[in-house]
Short mmCIF file of C-alpha atoms and ligand atoms in Angstrom, two decimals:
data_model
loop_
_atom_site.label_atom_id
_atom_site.label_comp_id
_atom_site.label_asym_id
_atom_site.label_seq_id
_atom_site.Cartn_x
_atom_site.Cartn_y
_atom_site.Cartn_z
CA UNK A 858 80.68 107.90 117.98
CA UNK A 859 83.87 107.08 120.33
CA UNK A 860 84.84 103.62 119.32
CA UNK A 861 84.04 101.35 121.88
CA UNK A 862 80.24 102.97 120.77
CA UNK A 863 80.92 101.53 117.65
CA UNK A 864 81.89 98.27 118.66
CA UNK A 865 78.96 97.78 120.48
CA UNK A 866 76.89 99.36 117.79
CA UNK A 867 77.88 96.07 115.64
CA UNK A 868 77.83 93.51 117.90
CA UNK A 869 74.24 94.64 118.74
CA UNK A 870 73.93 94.93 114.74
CA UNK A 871 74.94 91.18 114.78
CA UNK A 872 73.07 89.96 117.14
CA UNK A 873 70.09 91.01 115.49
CA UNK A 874 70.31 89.34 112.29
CA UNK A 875 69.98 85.67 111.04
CA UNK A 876 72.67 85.43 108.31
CA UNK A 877 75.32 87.70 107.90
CA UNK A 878 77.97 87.78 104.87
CA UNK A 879 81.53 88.83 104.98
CA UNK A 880 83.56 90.40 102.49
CA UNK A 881 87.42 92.07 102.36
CA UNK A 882 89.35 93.71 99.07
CA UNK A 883 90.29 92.20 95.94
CA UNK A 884 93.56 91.31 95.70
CA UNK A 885 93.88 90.21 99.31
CA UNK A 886 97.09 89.79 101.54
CA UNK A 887 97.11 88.51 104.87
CA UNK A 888 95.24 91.16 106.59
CA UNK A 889 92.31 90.99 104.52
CA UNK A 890 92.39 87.22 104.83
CA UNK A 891 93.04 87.14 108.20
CA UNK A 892 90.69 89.14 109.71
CA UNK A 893 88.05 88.18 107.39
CA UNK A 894 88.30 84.35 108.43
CA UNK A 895 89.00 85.35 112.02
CA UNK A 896 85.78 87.34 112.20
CA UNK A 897 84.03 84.38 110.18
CA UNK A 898 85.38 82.28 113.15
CA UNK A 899 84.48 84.55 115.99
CA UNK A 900 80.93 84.46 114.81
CA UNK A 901 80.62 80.91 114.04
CA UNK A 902 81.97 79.77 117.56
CA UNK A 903 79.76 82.35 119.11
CA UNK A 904 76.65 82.30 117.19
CA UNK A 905 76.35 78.64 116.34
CA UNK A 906 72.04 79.19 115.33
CA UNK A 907 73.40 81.82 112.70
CA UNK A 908 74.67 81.72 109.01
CA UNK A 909 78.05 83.57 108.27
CA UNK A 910 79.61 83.20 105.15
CA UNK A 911 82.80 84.57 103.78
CA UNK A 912 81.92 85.84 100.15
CA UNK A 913 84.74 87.27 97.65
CA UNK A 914 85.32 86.98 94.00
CA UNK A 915 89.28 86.21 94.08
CA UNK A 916 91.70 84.49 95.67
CA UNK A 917 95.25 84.93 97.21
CA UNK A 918 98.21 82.00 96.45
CA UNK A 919 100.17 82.97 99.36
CA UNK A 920 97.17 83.11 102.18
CA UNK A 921 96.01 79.50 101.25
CA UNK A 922 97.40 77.75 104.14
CA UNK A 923 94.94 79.52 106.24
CA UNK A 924 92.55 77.38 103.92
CA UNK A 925 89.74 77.98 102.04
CA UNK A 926 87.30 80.61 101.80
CA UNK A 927 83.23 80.08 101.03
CA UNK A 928 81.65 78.66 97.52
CA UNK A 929 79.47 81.54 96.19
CA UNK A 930 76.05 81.29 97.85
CA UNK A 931 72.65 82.14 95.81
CA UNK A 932 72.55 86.29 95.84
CA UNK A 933 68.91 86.11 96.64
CA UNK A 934 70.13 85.55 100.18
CA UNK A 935 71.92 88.91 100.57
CA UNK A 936 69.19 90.81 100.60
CA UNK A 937 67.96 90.34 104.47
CA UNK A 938 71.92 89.79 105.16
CA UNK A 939 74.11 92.00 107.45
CA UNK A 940 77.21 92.48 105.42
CA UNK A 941 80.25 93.20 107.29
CA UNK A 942 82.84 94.30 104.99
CA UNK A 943 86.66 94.44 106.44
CA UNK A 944 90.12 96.14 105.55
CA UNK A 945 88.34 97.75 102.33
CA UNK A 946 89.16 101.66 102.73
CA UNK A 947 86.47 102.63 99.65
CA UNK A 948 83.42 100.43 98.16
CA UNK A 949 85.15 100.07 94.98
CA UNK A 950 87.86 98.35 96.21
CA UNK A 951 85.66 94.88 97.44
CA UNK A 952 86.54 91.81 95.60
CA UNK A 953 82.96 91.47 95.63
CA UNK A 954 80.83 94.46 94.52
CA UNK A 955 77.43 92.61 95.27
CA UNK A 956 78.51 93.12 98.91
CA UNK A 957 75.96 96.41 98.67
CA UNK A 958 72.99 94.04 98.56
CA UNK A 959 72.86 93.17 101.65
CA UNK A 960 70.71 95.22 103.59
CA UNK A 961 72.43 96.79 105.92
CA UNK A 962 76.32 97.72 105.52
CA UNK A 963 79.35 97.67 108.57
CA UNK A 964 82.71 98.97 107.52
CA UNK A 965 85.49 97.73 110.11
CA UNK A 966 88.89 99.28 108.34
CA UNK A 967 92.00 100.75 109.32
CA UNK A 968 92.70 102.77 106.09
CA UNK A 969 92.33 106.36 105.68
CA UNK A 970 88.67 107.22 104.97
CA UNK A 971 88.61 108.97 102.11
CA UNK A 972 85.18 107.64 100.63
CA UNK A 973 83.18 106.71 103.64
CA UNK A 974 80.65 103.78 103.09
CA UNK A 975 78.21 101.78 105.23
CA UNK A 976 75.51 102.44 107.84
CA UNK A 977 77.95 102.27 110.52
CA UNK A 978 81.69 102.65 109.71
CA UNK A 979 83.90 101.68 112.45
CA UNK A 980 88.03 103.30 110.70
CA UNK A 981 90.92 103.60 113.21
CA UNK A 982 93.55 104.55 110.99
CA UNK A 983 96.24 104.37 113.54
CA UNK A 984 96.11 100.86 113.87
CA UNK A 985 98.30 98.68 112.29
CA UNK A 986 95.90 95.98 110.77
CA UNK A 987 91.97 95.40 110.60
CA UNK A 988 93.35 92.15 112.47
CA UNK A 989 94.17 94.07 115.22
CA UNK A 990 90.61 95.43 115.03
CA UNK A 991 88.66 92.23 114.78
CA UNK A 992 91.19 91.32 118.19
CA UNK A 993 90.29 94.90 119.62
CA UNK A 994 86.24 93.22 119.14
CA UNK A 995 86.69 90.16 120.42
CA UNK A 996 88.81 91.93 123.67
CA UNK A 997 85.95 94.09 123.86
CA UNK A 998 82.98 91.71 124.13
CA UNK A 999 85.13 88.23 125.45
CA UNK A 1000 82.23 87.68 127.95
CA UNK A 1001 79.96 87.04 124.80
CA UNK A 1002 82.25 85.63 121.96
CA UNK A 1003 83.86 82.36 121.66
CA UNK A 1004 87.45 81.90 120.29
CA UNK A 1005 90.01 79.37 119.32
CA UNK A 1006 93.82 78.98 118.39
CA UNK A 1007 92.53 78.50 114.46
CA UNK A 1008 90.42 82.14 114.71
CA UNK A 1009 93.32 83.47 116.87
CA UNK A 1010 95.34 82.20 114.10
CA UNK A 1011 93.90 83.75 111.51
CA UNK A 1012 94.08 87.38 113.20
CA UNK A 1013 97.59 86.94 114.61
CA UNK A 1014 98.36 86.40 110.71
CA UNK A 1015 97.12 89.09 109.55
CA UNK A 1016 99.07 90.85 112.37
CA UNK A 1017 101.83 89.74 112.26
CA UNK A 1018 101.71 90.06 108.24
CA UNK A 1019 100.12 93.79 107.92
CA UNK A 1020 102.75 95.23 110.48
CA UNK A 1021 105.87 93.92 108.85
CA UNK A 1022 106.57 91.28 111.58
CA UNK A 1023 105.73 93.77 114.30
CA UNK A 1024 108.38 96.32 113.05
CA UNK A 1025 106.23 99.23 111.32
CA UNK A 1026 105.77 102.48 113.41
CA UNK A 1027 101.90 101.67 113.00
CA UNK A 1028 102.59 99.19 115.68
CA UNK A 1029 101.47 100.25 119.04
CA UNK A 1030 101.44 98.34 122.87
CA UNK A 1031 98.06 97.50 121.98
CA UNK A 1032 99.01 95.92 118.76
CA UNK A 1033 101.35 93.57 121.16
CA UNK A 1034 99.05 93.44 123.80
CA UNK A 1035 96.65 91.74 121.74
CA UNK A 1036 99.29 89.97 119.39
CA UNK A 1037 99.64 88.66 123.18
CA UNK A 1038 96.52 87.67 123.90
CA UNK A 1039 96.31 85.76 120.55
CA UNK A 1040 99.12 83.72 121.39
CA UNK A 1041 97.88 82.37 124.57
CA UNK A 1042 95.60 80.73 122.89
CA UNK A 1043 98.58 78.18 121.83
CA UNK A 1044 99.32 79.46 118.03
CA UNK A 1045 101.64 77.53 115.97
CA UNK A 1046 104.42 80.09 115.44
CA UNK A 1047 106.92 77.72 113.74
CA UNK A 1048 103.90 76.52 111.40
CA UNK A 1049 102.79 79.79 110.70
CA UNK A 1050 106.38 81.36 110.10
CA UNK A 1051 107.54 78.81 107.68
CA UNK A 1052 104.55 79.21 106.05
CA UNK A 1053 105.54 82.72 105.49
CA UNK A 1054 108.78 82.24 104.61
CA UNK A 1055 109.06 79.05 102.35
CA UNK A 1056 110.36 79.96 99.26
CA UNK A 1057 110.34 77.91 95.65
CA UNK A 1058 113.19 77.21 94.31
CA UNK A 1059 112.21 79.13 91.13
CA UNK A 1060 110.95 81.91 93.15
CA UNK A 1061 114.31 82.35 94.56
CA UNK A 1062 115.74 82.12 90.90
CA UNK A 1063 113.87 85.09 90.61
CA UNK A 1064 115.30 87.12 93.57
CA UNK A 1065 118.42 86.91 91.75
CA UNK A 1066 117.11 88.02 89.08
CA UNK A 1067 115.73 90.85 90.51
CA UNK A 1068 118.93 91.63 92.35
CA UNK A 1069 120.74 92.27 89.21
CA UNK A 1070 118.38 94.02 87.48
CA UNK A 1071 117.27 96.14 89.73
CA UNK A 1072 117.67 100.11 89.30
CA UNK A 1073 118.49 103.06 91.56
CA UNK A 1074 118.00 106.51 90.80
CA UNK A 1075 120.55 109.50 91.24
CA UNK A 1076 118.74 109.69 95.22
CA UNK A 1077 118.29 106.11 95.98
CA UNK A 1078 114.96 105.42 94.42
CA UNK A 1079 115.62 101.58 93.81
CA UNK A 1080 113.11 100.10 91.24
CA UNK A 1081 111.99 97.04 89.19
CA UNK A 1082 109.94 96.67 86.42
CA UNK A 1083 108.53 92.52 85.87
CA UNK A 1084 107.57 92.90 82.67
CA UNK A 1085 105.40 89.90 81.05
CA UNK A 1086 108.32 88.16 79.44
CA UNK A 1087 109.84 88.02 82.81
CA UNK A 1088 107.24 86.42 84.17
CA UNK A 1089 106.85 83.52 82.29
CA UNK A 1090 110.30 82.94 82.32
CA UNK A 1091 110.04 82.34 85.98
CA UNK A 1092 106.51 80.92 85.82
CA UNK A 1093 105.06 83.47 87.96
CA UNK A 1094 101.69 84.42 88.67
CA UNK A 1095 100.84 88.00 88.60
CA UNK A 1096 100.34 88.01 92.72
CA UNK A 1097 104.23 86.02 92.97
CA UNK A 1098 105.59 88.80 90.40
CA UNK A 1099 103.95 91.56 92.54
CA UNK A 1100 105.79 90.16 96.00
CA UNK A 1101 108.70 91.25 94.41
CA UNK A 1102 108.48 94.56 96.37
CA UNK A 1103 109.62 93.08 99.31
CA UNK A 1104 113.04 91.97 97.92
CA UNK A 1105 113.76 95.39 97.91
CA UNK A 1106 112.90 96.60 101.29
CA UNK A 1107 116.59 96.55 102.87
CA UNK A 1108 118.92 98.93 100.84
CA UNK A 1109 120.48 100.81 102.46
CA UNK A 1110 119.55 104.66 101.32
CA UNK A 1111 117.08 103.41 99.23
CA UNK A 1112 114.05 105.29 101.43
CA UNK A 1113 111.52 104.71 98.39
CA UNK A 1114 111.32 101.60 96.48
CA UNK A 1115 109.23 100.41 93.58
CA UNK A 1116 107.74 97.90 91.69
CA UNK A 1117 105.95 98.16 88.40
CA UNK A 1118 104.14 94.63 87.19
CA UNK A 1119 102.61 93.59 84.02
CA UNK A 1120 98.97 92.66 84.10
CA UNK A 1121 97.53 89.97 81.58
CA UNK A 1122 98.26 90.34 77.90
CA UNK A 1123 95.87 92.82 76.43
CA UNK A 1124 96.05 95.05 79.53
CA UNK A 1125 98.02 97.81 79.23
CA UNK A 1126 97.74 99.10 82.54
CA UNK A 1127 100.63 98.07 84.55
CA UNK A 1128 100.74 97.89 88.51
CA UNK A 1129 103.04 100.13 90.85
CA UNK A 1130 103.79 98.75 94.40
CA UNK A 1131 105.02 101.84 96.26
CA UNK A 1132 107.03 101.04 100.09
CA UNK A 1133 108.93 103.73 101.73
CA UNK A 1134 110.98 104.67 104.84
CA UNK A 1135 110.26 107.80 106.50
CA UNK A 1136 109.20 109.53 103.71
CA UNK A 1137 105.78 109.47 102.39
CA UNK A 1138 104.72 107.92 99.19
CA UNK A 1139 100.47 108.28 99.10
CA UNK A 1140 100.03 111.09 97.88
CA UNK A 1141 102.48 110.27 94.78
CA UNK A 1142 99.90 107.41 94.60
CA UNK A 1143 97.38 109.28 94.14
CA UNK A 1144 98.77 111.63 91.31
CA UNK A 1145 98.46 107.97 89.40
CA UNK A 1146 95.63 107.12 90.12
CA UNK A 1147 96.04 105.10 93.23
CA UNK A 1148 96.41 105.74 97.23
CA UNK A 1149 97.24 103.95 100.04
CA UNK A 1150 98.80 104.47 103.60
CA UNK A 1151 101.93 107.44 103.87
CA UNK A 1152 104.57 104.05 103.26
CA UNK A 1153 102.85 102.11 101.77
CA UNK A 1154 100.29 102.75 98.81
CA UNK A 1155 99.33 101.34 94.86
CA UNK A 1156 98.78 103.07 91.67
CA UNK A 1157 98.52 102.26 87.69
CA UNK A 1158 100.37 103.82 85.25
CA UNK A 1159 99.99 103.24 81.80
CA UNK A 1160 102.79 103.37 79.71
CA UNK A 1161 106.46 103.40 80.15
CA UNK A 1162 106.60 107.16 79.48
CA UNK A 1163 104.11 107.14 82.93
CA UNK A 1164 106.47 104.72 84.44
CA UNK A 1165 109.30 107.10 83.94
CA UNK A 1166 107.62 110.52 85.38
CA UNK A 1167 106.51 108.47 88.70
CA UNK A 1168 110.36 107.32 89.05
CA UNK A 1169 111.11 110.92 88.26
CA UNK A 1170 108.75 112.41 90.66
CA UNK A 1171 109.90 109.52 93.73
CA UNK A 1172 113.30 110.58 93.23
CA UNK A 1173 113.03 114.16 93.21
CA UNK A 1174 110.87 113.57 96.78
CA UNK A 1175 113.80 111.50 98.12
CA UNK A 1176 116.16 114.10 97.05
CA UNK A 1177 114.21 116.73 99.06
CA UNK A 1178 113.72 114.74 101.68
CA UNK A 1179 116.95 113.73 102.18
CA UNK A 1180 118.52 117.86 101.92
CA UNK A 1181 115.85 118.30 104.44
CA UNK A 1182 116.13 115.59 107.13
CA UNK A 1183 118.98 114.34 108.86
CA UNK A 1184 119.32 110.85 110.48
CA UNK A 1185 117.61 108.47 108.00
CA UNK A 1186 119.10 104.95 106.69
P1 LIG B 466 99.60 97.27 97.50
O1 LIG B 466 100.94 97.64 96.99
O2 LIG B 466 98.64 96.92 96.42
O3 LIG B 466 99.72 96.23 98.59
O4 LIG B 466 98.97 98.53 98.22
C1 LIG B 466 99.51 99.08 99.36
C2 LIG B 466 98.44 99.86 100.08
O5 LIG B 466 97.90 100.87 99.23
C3 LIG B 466 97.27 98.99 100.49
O6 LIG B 466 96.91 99.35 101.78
C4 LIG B 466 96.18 99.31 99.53
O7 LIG B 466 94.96 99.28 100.16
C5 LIG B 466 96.52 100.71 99.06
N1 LIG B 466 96.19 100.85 97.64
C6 LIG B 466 96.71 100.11 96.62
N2 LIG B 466 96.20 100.50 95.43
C7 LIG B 466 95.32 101.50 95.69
C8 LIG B 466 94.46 102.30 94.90
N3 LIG B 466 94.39 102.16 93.57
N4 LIG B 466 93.70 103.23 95.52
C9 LIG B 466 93.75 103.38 96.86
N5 LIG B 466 94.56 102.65 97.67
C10 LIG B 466 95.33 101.72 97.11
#
């Protein structure tokens, strides 16, 4: 089905049901927050008679200005309940797996679909944020939804979030087209920016920190590793420690940059944040049992001997990369 099919295909979905639940992926960003809460908005304003929660299992530090999300509700009510499930690429990903109750399933995502799921999956991979979907759905029907600057705020968030401030090559003259459209509806930019930016003192203890322990490799692979000791030092919680990766997105021929976190004590399994320039990282996800988008993407390893051999393997992909290309920064 060509998308605007699709589109209608849910908001006809919609329409037809009396409650209808929302969901996004656990460890959430602003994307996943955004568009679930704009979406949550959308309906609300448009379908006053109608129930729409937003129901997830976790939580995300740096998102809370948008505000809160939905107390659990009883999961006997899922079962006649459209669930809408947003910026998840594969089922196992949710934050909450009950989310397959409900009885009928809509995927809205703009990751690659490699493990399709729902009776009617709506994936544009191209575009730069499932905020810039939910926008694409309220363009698309305006005559028949209702929005306001807090749901417009919540999507441009995740926009403006997801696409690097506008500056990844995911971002398209739709994306600002309907970052445009958003903002006519009187956003607080200022609000919303030094929200973003803010940082804690302690947190920027840290960035020092990280500064002068960071590591580069032979071929510019710069990495961290924030083991646990580290983060108590700094009081950091395991979502603050992870944001590290972006202190690390500006060196200069560094075109692949990592981070590997800690998890709780007990946990051996320790999280790698993968970012690039230019040269793809996802499938070197995957060989560790993660994925994600070609500059972007998330694995586990295991052990610092793992750790190691994925630094090893990044590098010798920059290397060839670099003997190969010409112009890159
Ligand atoms: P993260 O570093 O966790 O923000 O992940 C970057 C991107 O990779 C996000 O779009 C995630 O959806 C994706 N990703 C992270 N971890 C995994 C995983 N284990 N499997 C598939 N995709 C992942």
């Amino acid at each position: 089905m060509k998308n605007y099919e699709l589109m209608k295909s849910i908001i006809e979905k919609i329409k037809s049901y009396q409650r209808i639940i929302i969901f996004r992926h656990y460890r959430p960003d602003g994307d996943a927050v955004g568009s679930t809460k704009g979406l949550q908005r959308i309906l609300q304003l448009s379908f006053p008679e109608k129930e729409i929660y937003l129901q997830n299992s976790d939580y995300c530090d740096y998102m809370a200005f948008l505000g809160k999300e939905d107390e659990p509700i009883d999961e006997s009510l899922y079962e006649s309940a459209l669930g809408i499930v947003v910026d998840t690429g594969t089922a196992d990903r949710a934050s909450n797996k009950k989310f397959s109750l409900c009885r009928e399933i809509i995927k809205i995502d703009h990751h690659i679909d490699i493990k399709p799921y729902g009776d009617i999956s709506w994936v544009e991979e191209e575009r730069s944020s499932s905020c810039e979907m939910i926008a694409k759905f309220y363009e698309a029907f305006r005559d028949e939804l209702v929005l306001d600057k807090e749901g417009a705020t919540y999507i441009y968030t995740g926009m403006v979030t997801d696409s690097g401030r506008f500056r990844y090559r995911s971002v398209s003259g739709d994306t600002l087209r309907l970052a445009g459209m958003l903002l006519d509806f009187g956003i607080d930019t200022d609000r919303l920016y030094a929200n973003l930016y803010l940082d804690e003192y302690n947190a920027l203890k840290f960035k020092a920190y990280v500064y002068n322990n960071m590591k580069m490799t032979d071929n510019g692979v710069v990495y961290i590793y924030v083991d646990r000791r580290m983060q108590k030092r700094f009081g950091l919680t395991s979502e603050q420690a992870s944001n590290v990766i972006s202190s690390l997105d500006s060196i200069r021929g560094s075109l692949i940059w990592l981070a590997f976190i800690d998890g709780k004590k007990g946990d051996d399994a320790i999280r790698v944040r993968l970012r690039s320039r230019f040269v793809t990282v996802n499938t070197l996800a995957e060989k560790y049992s993660g994925g994600g988008h070609d500059c972007a993407a998330g694995a586990t390893v295991y052990s610092k001997k793992e750790m190691k051999a994925l630094i090893a393997e990044a590098d010798a992909r920059l290397a060839k990369y670099k003997s190969e290309n010409e112009g890159w920064l």
